[in-house]
Coordinates of C-alpha atoms and ligand atoms in Angstrom, one line a residue:
X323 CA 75.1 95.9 90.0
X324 CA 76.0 93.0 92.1
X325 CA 76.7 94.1 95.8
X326 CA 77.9 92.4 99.0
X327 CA 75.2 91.4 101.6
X328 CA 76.6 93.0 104.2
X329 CA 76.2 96.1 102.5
X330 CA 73.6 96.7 100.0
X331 CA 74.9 99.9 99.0
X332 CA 78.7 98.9 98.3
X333 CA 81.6 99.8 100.4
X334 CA 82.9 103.0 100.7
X335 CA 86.7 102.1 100.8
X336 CA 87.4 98.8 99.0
X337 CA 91.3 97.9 99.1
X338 CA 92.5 95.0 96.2
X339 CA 95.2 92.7 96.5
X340 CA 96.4 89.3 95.3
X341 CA 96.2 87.8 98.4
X342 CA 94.0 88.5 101.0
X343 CA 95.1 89.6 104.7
X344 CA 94.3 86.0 105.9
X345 CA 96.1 82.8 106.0
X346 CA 94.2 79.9 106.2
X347 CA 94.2 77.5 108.6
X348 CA 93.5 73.5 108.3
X349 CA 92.7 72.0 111.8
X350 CA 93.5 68.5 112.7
X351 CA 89.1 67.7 112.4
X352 CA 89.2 69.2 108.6
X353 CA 87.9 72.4 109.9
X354 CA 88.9 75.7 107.8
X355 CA 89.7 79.1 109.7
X356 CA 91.5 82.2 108.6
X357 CA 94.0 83.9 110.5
X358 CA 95.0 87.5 109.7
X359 CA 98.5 87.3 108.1
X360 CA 101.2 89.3 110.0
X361 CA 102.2 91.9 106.9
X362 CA 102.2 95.3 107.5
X363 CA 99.3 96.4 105.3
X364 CA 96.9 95.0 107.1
X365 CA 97.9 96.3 110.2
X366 CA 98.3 99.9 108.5
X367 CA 94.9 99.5 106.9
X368 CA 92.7 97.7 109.6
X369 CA 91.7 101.0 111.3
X370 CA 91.1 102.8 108.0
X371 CA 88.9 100.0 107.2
X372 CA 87.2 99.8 110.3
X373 CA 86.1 103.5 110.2
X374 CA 85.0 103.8 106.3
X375 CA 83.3 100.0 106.9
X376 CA 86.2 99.3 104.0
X377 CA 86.1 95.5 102.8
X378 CA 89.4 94.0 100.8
X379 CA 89.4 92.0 97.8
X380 CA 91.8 89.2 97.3
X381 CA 92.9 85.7 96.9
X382 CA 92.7 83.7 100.2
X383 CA 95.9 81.4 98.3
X384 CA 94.5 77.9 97.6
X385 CA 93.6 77.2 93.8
X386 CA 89.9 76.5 93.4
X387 CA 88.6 78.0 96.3
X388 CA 85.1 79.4 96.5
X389 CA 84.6 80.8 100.1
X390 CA 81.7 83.2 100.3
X391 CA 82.9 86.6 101.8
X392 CA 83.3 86.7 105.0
X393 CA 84.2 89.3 107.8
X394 CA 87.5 89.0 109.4
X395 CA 88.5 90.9 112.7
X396 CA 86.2 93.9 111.8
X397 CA 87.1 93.7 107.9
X398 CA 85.0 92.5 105.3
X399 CA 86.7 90.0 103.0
X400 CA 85.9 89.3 99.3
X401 CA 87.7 86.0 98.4
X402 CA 88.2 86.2 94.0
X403 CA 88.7 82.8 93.0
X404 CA 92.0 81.4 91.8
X405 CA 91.4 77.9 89.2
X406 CA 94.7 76.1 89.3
X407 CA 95.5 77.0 85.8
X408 CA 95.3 81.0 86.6
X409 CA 97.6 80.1 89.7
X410 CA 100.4 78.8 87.1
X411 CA 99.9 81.1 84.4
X412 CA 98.4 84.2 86.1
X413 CA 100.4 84.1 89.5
X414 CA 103.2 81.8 89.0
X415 CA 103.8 82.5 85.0
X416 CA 103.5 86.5 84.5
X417 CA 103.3 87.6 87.6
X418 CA 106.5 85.5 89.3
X419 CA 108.3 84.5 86.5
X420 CA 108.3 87.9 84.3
X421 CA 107.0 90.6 86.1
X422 CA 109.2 90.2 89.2
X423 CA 112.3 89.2 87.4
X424 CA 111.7 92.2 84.8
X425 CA 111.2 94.4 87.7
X426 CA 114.1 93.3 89.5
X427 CA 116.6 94.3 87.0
X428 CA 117.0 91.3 85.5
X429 CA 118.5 89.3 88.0
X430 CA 116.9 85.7 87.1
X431 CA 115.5 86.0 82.8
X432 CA 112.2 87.0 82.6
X433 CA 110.0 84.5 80.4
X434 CA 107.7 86.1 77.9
X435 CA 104.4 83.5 77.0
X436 CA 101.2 84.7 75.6
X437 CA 99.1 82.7 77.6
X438 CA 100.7 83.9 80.9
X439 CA 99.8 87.7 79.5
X440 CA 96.2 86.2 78.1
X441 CA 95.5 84.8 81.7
X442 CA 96.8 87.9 83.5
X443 CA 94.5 89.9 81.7
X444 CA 91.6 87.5 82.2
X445 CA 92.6 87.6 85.9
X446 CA 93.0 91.7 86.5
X447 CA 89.7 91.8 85.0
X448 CA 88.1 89.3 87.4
X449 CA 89.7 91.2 90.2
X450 CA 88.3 94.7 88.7
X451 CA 85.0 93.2 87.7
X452 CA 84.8 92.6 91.7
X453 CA 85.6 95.8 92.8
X454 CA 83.1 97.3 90.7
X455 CA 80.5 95.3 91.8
X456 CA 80.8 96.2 95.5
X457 CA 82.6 99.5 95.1
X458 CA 79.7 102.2 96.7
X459 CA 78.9 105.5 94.6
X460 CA 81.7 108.0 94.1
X461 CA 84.0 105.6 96.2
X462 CA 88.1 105.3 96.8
X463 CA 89.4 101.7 95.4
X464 CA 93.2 101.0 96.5
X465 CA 94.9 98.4 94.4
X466 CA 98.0 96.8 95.5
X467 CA 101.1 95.3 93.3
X468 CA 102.6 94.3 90.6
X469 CA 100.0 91.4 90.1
X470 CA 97.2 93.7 89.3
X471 CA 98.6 96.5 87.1
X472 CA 95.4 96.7 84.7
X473 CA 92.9 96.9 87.2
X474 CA 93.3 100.4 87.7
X475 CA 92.3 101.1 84.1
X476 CA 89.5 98.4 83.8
X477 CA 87.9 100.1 86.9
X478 CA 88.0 103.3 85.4
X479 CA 86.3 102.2 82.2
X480 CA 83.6 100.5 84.5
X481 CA 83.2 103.1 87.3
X482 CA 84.4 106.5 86.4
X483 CA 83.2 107.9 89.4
X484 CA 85.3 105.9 91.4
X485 CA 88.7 107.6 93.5
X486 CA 91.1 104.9 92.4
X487 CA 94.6 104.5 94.0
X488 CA 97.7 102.3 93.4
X489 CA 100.6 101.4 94.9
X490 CA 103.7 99.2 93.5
X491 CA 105.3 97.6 96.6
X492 CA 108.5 96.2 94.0
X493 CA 110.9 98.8 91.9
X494 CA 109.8 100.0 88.5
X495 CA 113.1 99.6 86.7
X496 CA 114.8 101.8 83.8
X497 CA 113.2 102.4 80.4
X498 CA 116.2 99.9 79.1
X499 CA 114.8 96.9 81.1
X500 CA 111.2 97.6 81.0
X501 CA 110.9 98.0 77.0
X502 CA 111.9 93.9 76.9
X503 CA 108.1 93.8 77.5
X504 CA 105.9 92.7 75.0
X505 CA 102.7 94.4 76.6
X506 CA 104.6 97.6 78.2
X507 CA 101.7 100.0 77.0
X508 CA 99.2 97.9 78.1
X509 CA 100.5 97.5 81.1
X510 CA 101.5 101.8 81.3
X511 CA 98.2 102.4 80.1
X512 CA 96.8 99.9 83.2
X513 CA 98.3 101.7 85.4
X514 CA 97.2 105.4 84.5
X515 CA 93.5 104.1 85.2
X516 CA 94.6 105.5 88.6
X517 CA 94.7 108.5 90.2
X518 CA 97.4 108.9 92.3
X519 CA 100.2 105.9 91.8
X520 CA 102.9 105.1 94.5
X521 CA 106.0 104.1 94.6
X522 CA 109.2 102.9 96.8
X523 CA 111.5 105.3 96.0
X524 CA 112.2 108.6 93.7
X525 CA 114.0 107.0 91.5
X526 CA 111.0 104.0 90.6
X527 CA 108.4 107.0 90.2
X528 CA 110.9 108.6 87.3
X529 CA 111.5 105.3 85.5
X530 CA 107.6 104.9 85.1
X531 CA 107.2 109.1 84.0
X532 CA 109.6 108.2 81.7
X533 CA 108.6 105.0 80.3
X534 CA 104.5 107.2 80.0
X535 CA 106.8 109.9 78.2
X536 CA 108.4 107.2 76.0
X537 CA 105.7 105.2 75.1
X538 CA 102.3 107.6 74.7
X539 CA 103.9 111.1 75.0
X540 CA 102.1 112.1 77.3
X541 CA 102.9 115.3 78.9
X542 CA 104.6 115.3 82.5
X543 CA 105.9 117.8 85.1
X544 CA 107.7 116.6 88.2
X545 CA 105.3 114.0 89.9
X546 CA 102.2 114.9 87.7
X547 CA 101.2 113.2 84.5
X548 CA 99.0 114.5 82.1
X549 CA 96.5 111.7 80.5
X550 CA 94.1 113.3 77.9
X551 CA 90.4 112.0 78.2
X552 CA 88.9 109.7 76.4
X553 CA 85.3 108.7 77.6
X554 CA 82.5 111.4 78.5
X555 CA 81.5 109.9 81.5
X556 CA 84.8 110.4 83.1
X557 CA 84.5 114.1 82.5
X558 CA 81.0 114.3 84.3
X559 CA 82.0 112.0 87.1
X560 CA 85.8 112.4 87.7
X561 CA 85.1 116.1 88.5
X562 CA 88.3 116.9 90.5
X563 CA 90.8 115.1 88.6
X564 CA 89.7 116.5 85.0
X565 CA 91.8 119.8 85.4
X566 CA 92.6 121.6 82.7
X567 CA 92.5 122.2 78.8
X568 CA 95.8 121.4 76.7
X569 CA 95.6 122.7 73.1
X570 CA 91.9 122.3 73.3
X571 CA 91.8 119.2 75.4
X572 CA 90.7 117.7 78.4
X573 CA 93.3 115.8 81.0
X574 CA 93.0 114.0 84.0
X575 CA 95.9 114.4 86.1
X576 CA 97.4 111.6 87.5
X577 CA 100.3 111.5 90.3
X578 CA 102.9 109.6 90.0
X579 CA 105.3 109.9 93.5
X580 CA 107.3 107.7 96.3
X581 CA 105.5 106.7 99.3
X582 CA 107.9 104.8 100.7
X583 CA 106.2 101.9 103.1
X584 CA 106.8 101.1 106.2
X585 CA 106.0 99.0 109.7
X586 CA 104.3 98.9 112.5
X587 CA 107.6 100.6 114.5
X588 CA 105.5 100.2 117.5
X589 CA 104.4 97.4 117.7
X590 CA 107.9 95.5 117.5
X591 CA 109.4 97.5 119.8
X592 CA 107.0 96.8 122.0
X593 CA 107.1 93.0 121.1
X594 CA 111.0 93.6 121.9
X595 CA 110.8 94.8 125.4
X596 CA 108.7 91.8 127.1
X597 CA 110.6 90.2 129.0
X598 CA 109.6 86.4 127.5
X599 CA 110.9 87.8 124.1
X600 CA 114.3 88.7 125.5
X601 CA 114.9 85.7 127.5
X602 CA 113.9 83.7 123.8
X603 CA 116.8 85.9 122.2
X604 CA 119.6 84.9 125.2
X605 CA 118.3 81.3 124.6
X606 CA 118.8 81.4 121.1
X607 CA 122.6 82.8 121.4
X608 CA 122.8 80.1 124.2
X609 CA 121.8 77.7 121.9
X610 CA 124.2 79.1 119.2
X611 CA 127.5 77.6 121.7
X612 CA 127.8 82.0 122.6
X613 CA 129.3 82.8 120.3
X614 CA 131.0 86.1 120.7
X615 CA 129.0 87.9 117.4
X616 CA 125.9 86.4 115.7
X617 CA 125.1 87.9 112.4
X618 CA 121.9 87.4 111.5
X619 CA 120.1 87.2 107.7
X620 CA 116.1 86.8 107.2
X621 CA 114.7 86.6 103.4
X622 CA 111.8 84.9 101.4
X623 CA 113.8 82.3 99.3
X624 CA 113.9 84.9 96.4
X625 CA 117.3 85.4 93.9
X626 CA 116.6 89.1 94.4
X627 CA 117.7 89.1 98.5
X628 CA 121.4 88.3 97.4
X629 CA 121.7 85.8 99.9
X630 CA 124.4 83.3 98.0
X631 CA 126.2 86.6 97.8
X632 CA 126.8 86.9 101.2
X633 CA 127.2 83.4 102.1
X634 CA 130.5 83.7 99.7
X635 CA 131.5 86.8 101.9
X636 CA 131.1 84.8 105.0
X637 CA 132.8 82.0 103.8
X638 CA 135.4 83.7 102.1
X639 CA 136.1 85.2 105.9
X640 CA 136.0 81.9 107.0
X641 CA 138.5 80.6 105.1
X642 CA 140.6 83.2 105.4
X643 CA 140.7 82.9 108.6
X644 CA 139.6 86.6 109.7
X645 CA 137.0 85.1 111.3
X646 CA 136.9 82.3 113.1
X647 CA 133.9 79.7 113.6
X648 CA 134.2 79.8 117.1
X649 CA 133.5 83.4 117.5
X650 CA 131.4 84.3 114.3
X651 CA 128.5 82.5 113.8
X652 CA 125.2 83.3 110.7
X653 CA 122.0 82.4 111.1
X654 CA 120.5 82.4 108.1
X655 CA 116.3 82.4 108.0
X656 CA 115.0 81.7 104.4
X657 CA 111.1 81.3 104.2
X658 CA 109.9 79.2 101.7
X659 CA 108.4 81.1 98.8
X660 CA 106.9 80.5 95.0
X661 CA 108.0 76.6 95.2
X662 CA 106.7 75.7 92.3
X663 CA 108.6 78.2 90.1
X664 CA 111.7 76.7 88.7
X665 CA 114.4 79.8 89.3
X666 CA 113.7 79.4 93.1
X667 CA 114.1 75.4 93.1
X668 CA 117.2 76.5 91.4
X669 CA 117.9 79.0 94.0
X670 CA 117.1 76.6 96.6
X671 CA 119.5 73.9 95.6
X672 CA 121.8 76.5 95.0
X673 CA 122.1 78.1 98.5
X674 CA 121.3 74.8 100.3
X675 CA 124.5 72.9 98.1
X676 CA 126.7 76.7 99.3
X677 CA 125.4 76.1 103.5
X678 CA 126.7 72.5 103.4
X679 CA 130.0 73.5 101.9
X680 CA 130.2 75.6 104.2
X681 CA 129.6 74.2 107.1
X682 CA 131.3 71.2 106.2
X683 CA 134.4 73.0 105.5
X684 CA 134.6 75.2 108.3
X685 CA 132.4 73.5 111.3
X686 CA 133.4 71.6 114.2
X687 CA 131.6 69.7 116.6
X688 CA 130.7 72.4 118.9
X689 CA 130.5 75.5 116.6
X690 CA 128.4 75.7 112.6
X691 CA 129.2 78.4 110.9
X692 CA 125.8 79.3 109.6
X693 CA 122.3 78.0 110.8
X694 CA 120.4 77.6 107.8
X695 CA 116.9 77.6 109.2
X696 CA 113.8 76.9 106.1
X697 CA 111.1 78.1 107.6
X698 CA 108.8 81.4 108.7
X699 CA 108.4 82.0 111.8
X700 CA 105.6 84.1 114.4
X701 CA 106.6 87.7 114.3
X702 CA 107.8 87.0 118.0
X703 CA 110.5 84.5 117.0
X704 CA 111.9 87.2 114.4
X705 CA 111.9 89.6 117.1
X706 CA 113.9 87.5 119.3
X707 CA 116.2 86.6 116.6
X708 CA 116.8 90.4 115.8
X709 CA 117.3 91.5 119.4
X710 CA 120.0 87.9 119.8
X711 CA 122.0 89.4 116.5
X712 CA 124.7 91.7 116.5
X713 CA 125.0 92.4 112.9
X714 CA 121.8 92.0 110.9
X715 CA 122.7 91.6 107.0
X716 CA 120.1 92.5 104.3
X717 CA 122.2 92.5 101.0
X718 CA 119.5 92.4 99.1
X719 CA 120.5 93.0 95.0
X720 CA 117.3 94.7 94.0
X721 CA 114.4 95.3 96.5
X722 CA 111.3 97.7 96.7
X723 CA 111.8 98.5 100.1
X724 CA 113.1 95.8 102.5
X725 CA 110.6 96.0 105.4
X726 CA 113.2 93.5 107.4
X727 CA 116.0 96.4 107.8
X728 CA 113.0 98.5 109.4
X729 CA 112.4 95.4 112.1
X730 CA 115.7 94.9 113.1
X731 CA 115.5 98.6 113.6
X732 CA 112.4 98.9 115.4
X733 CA 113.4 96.1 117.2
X734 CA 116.8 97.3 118.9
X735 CA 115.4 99.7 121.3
X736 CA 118.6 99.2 123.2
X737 CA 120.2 101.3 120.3
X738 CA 122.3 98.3 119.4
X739 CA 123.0 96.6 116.8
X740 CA 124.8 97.0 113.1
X741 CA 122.6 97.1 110.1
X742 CA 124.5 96.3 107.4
X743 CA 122.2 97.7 104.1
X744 CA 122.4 97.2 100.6
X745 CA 122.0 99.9 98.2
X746 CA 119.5 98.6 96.1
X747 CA 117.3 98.3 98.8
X748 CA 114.2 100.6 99.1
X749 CA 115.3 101.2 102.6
X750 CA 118.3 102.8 102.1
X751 CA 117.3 105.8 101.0
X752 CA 115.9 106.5 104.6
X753 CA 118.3 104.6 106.8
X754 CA 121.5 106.5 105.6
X755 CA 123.1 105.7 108.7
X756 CA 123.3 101.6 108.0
X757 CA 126.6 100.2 107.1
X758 CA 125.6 100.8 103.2
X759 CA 126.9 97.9 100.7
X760 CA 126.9 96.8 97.0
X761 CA 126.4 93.4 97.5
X762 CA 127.8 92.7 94.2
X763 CA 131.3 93.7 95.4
X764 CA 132.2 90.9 97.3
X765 CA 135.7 92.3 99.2
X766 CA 133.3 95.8 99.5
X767 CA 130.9 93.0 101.3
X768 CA 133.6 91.4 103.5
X769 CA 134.7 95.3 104.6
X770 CA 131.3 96.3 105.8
X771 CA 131.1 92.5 108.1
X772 CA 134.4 93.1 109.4
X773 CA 133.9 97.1 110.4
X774 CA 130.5 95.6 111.8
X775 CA 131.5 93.0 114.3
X776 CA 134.7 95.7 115.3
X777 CA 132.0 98.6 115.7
X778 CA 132.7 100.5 118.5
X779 CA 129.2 100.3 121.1
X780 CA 129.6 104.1 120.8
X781 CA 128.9 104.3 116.9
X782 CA 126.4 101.5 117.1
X783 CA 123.9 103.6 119.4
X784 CA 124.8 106.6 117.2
X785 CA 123.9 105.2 113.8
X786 CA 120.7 102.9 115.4
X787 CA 119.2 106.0 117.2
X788 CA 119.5 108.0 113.8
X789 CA 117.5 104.8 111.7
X790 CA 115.2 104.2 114.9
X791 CA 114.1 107.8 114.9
X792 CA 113.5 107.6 111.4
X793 CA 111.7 104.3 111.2
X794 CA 109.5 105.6 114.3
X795 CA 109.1 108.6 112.9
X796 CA 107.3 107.0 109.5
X797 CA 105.9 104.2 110.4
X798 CA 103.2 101.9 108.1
X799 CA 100.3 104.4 109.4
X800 CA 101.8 107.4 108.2
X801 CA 102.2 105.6 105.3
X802 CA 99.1 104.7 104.1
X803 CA 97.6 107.9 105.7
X804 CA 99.9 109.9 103.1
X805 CA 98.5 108.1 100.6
X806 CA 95.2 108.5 101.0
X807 CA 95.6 111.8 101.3
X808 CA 97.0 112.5 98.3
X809 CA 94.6 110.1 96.8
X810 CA 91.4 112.2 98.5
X811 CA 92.8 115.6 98.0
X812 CA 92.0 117.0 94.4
X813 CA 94.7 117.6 92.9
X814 CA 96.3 121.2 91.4
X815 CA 93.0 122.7 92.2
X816 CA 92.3 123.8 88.8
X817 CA 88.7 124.6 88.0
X818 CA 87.1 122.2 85.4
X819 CA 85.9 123.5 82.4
X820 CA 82.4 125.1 81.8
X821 CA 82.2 123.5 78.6
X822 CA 80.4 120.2 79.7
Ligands
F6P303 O1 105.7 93.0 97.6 C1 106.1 91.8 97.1 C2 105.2 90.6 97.2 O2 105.1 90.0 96.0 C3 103.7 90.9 97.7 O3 102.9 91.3 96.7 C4 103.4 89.6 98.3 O4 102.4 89.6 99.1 C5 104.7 89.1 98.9 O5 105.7 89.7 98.2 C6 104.9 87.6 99.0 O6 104.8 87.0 97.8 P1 103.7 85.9 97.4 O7 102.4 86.5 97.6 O8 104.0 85.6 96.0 O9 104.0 84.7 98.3

């Protein structure tokens, strides 16, 4: 077995992702860096890693590239290789253009090709090939998303002594939407490689049960399914998870429940009260012409974020004539995401063609109704953009959690601010105290902005102190620290069998 120099032995703790926690840098010589990407996993898993010498697998995002392993900040990175044809059929073909769709309820068409599913295949097996190579003895492996739903079970099949974890950060939708699949056993089957599997909400953890119940019978009760055994070694290996005899034979259990992820509440409130940061967020409404309420809306350029639905609520307002320009003003962050994946060049033409309209319609010289900004921006430009909005708008139309709600949040440590939440948004199940929408009922939509901006400061600090005590309360460490153990704790505690 191939294993990492820096460890001879194999890691103890090996966490898998598509991408890895880096971004890479290209300096003005030609130089390369890496700089550790500001998601929350990484900052929930850094100290983990740092204490069970953990490394992470992943791709570092550039087609072709071979860098060595390298460590990072304290973590020990294992770059897989992505050649530019798995990027467009692996990442940008099954994983972007039917997975997520299919996941999403449908919102954009899913596309079913044979050689996107032949090249994701090829792909999960490179990643699970690597984790097997530098995976230590009797080891925990945590695989992350959608992208890499059959590495669970290729790891197994390689190294049945491994602990092997996953988590799906985007819904699982109903048994109705997820049979379109051509490869939905495979894919079921992929996943039950795992031990324990996580989800965003309650509701994502029963569509999967049921779609296992549907597709191989297998026997469930409440969060645990029962997955009879196929290979010998994973009885003499797998001791704690091989639990008990049904009609004669063996099962591992597997656990399928919500973990619902989180941030680093922390570390944006902290971000929120330096004094720099807040004199950014007056400059910005300065720079807005102060207007008396900025609403504010921050998305990847996705079709899921239902961001053309509320520009039609806003303009719809507009013209109207409830609102006026003067006094209302959105600004609207979309980061540019998948560009080379034709539903979001739609998307982008689409929202781009519905800004100008609208600003063209309803600006004046002095005041534009929404400032459409293209870009992503340092974590402490978003945090100065949540503390300068009054009304924060996530009407997302399906979404696995919707880690922005819990920053604008975790951000307003002066308990103000209006959240205005859509339903389908992971996040609403914890932040019951958000103005909650359905984005797809556009006068519903225009209610909610309208009770916002005319929110009473007495309400606001009531509902933010509720979701701030929440978010605080279960932030991105308790997260992962719930996971794991769940993951580490053998389940039921039924004794194996004598027998072998
Ligand atoms: O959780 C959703 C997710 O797809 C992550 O897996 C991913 O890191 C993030 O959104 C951004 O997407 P992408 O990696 O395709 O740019």
């Amino acid at each position: 077995t191939e294993t990492s120099a820096e460890s001879p032995a194999g890691f103890p703790f090996v966490v898998v992702s598509n991408r890895l926690p880096v971004d890479r840098q290209v300096h003005a010589d030609g130089t390369l860096s890496f700089r550790t990407s500001p998601g929350g996993l990484v900052t929930a898993l850094e100290p983990v890693m740092r204490e069970a010498d953990g490394a992470w697998i992943g791709w570092t995002g550039s087609a072709d590239d071979e860098t060595e392993p390298f460590e990072h900040d304290g973590i020990h990175l294992i770059p897989v290789t992505l050649t530019a044809d798995d990027v467009e059929l692996y990442y940008e073909g099954f994983s972007n253009d039917t997975l997520w769709p299919l996941y999403h309820d449908v919102i954009a068409p899913p596309a079913y090709h044979r050689e996107w599913w032949e090249s994701y295949v090829t792909v999960n097996q490179r990643f699970a090939d690597r984790a097997a190579a530098v995976t230590s003895e009797g080891g925990t492996v945590w695989v992350q998303d959608y992208q890499l739903q059959l590495v669970p079970k290729m790891l197994r099949e390689q190294r049945p002594d491994l602990t092997i974890g996953f988590f799906n950060h985007i819904p699982f939708p109903a048994y109705g939407i997820y049979s379109q699949l051509p490869w939905r056993t495979q894919i079921i089957e992929g996943l039950l490689g795992a031990d324990v599997i996580g989800f965003q909400r309650t509701a994502d953890a029963g569509n999967f049960t049921r779609a296992v119940r549907r597709l191989l019978g297998h026997q469930t009760k409440g969060t645990v399914i029962d997955v009879p055994v196929e290979a010998e070694a994973e009885v003499k290996s797998a001791k704690h998870r091989i639990s008990r005899v049904r009609d004669d034979k063996l099962v591992r259990t597997v656990v399928a429940k919500a973990f619902p992820i989180s941030i680093d509440a922390a570390r944006y409130e902290e971000l929120a009260r330096r004094p720099d940061i807040q004199e950014r967020a007056r400059e910005i409404r300065e720079g807005l012409g102060n207007p008396k309420v900025v609403m504010l809306g921050v998305d990847r350029l996705d079709y899921t974020k239902g961001i053309g639905h509320r520009l039609k609520a806003f303009g719809e307002l507009l013209a109207d004539g409830t609102v006026e320009v003067e006094d209302v003003t959105l600004v609207q962050v979309a980061s540019p995401s998948r560009e080379r994946v034709t539903a979001y060049q739609n998307l982008r033409d689409e929202i781009e063609l519905t800004v100008g309209r609208i600003n063209g319609d309803f600006g004046t010289i002095s005041h534009t109704a929404i400032s459409y900004l293209h870009h992503g921006y340092p974590r402490e430009e978003m945090v100065a953009l949540y503390l300068a909005a009054d009304v924060m708008l996530v009407t997302a139309l399906r979404d696995g959690m919707n880690l922005v709600a819990k920053e604008y949040v975790a951000s307003r440590f002066d308990n103000d601010g209006v959240l205005v939440l859509s339903e389908f948004a992971g996040a609403s199940d914890e932040l019951r105290t958000a103005l909650r929408v359905n984005p797809h009922d556009i006068e519903g939509l225009k209610e909610a902005i309208l009770k916002a901006i005319a929110m009473p400061k007495a309400e606001r600090a009531r509902r933010m102190r509720a979701m701030r005590k929440r978010v605080q309360e279960n932030d991105v460490a308790r997260w992962s620290s719930s996971f794991l153990a769940t993951l580490t704790t053998p389940s039921d505690g039924l004794a194996l069998p004598k027998a072998n």
